[in-house]
Coordinates of C-alpha atoms and ligand atoms in Angstrom, one line a residue:
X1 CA 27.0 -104.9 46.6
X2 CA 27.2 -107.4 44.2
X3 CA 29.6 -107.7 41.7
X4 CA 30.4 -109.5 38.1
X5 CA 31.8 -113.2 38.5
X6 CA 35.2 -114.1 36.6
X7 CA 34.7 -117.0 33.6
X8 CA 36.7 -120.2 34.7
X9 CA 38.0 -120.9 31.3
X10 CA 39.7 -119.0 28.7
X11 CA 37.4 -116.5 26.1
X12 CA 37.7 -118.7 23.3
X13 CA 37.7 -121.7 25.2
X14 CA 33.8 -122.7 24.5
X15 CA 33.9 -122.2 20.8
X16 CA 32.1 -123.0 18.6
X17 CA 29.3 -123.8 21.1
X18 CA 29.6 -120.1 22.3
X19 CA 32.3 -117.9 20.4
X20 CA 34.6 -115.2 22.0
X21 CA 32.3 -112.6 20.8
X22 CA 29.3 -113.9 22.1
X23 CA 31.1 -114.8 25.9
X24 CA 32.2 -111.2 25.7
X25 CA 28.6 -109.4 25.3
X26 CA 26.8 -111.9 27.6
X27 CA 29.3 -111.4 30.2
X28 CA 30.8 -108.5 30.1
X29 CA 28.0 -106.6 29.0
X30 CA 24.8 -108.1 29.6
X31 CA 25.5 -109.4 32.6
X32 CA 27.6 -106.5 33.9
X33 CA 23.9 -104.7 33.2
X34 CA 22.3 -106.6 35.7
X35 CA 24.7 -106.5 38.4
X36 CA 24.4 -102.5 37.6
X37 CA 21.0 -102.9 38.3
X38 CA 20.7 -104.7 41.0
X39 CA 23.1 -102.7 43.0
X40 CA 21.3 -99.8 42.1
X41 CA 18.1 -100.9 43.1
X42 CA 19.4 -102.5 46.9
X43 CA 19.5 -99.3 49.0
X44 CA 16.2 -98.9 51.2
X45 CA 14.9 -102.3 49.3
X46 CA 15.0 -103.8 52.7
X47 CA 17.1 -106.6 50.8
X48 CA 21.0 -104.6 51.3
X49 CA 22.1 -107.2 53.7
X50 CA 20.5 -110.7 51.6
X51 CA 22.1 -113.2 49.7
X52 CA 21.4 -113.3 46.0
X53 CA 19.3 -116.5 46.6
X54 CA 17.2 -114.7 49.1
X55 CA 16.5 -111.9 47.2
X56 CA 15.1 -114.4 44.4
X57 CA 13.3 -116.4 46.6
X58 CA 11.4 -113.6 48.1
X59 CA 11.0 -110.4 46.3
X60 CA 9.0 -108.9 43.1
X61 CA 9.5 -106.2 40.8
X62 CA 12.7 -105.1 39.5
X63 CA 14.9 -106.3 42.0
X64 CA 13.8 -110.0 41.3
X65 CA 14.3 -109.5 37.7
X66 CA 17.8 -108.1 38.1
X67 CA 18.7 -110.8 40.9
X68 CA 16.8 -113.7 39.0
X69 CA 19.2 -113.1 35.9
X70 CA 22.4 -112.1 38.4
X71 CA 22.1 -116.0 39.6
X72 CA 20.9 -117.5 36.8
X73 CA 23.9 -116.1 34.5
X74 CA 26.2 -117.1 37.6
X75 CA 24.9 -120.8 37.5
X76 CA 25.0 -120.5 33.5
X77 CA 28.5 -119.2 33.2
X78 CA 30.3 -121.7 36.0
X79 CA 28.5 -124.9 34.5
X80 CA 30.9 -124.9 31.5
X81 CA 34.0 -126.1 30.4
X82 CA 36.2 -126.8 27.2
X83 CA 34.5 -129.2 25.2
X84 CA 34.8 -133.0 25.4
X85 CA 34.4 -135.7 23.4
X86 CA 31.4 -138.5 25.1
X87 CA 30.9 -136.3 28.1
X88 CA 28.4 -136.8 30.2
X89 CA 27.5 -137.1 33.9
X90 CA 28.8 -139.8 36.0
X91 CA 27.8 -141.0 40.1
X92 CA 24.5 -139.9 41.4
X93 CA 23.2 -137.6 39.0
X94 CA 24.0 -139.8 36.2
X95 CA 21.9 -142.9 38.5
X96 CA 18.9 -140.2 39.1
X97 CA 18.9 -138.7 35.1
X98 CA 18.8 -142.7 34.5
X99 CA 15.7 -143.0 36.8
X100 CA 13.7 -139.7 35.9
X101 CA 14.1 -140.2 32.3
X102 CA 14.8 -143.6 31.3
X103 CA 19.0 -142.4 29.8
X104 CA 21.0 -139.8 29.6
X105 CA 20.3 -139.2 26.3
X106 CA 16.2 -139.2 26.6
X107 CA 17.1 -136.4 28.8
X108 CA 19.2 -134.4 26.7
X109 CA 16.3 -134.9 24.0
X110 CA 13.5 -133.7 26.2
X111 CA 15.8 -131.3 27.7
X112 CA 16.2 -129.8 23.9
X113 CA 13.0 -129.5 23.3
X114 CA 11.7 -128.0 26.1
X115 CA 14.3 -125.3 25.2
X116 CA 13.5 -125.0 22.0
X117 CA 9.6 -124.8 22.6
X118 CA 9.8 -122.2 25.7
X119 CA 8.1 -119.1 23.9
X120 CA 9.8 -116.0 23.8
X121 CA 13.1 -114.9 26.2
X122 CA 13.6 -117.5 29.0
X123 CA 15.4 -120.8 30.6
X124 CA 15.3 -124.3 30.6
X125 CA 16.1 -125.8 33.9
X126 CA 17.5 -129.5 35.2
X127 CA 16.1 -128.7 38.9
X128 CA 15.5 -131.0 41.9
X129 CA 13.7 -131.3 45.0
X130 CA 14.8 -131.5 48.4
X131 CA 14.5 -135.4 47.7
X132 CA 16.8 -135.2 45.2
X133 CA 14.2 -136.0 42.6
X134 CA 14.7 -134.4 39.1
X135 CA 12.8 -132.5 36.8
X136 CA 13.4 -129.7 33.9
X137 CA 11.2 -126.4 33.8
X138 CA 10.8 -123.8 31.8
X139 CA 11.3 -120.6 33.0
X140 CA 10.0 -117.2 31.2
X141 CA 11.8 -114.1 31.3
X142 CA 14.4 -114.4 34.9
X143 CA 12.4 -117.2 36.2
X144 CA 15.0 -119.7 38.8
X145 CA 13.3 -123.5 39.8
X146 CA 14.4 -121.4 43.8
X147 CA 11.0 -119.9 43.2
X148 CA 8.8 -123.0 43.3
X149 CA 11.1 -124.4 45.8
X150 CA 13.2 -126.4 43.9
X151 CA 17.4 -126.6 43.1
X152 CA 18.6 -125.0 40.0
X153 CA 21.1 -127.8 38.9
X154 CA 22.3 -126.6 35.0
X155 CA 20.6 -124.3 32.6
X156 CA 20.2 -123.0 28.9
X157 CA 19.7 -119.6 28.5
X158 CA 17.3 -119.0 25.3
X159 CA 17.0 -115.3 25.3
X160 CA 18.7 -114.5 21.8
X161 CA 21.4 -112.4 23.0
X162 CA 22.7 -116.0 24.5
X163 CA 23.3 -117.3 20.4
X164 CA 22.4 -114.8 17.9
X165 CA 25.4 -113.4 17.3
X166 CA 26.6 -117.2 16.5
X167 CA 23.7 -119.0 15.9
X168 CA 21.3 -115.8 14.3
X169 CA 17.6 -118.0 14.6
X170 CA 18.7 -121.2 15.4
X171 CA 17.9 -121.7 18.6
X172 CA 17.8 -125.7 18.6
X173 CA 21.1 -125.7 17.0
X174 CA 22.4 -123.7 19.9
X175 CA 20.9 -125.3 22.5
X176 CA 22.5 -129.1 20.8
X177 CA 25.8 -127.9 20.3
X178 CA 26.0 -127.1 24.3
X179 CA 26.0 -130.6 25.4
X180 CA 30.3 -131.0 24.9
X181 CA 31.1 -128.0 27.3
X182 CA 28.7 -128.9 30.0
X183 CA 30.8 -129.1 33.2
X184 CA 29.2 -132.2 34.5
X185 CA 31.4 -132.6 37.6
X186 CA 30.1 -129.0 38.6
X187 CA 26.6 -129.9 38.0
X188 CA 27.0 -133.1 40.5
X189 CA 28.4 -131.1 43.1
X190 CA 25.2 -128.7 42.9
X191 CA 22.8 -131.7 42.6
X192 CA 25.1 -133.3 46.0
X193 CA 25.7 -130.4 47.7
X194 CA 23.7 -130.1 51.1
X195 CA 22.9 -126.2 50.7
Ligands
MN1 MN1 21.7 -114.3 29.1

């Protein structure tokens, strides 16, 4: 059984990027929802004994749309910290964004916009291969890069319960104001990590 993560920073802690209000619907309600789900859905799935990245790696239906937003939510709340003034990612990942997209802050633009421009409820992705080769996808509904056999690195959720309590329609406003609380030390040690 799966069960709902703990936030590694106070409620308030990622305002006004993300309120208190908002942290405490998206995780302690929506997210709560899905690990509901997803428990309810394991017994006789054939899936009771996997881990959460197996489950979205190989199955369909419900059970991937419940799992697919379990880890993507995990990824999404654990890559954040109090905000920071000039952060931004150092070591290897700062060399490779440098590489794939010319600077750090190309890639927060295209990164922006492909958030901005993803139709309808979904995520942006920074993903990479198993050469360690970046790239950002779009994702509709609980997609995860793990399906086209890529690393999920750091994320945006753009479904609207992620900023419309804060934010209402402003989805590119949202989606800038995240760039102080990224965790970038956290996203470097997904991007290095062997597994
Ligand atoms: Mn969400």
């Amino acid at each position: 059984m799966f069960t709902l993560i703990s936030l590694p920073y106070a409620p308030d802690a990622l305002s006004p990027a993300i309120s208190a209000e908002t942290l405490s619907f998206h995780h302690g309600k929506h997210l709560q929802t899905y690990v509901t789900n997803l428990n309810a859905l394991l017994p006789g799935s054939g899936f009771e004994e996997s881990t959460l990245e197996d489950i979205v790696r190989n199955a369909q239906g419900g059970i991937l749309n419940n799992a697919g937003q379990l880890l993507n939510h995990n990824l999404y709340f654990t890559q954040f910290k109090p905000a920071t003034e000039d952060n931004a990612p150092s070591g290897q990942l700062a060399e490779a964004l440098q590489e794939t997209f010319g600077s750090f802050e190309a890639f927060k633009d295209e990164f922006e916009k492909k958030g901005t421009t993803l139709f309808g409820s979904g995520w942006v992705w920074l993903a990479a291969d198993d050469k360690g080769k970046l790239c950002i996808t779009q994702e509709a509904n609980a997609g995860n890069p793990l399906r086209s056999g890529l690393k999920p690195l750091m994320t945006f959720d753009v479904w609207e319960h992620a900023y419309y309590l804060d934010y209402q329609n402003r989805r590119a406003a949202h989606l800038a104001a995240l760039w102080p609380i990224i965790n970038w030390d956290e996203v470097e040690r997904r991007y290095t990590a062997s597994e």
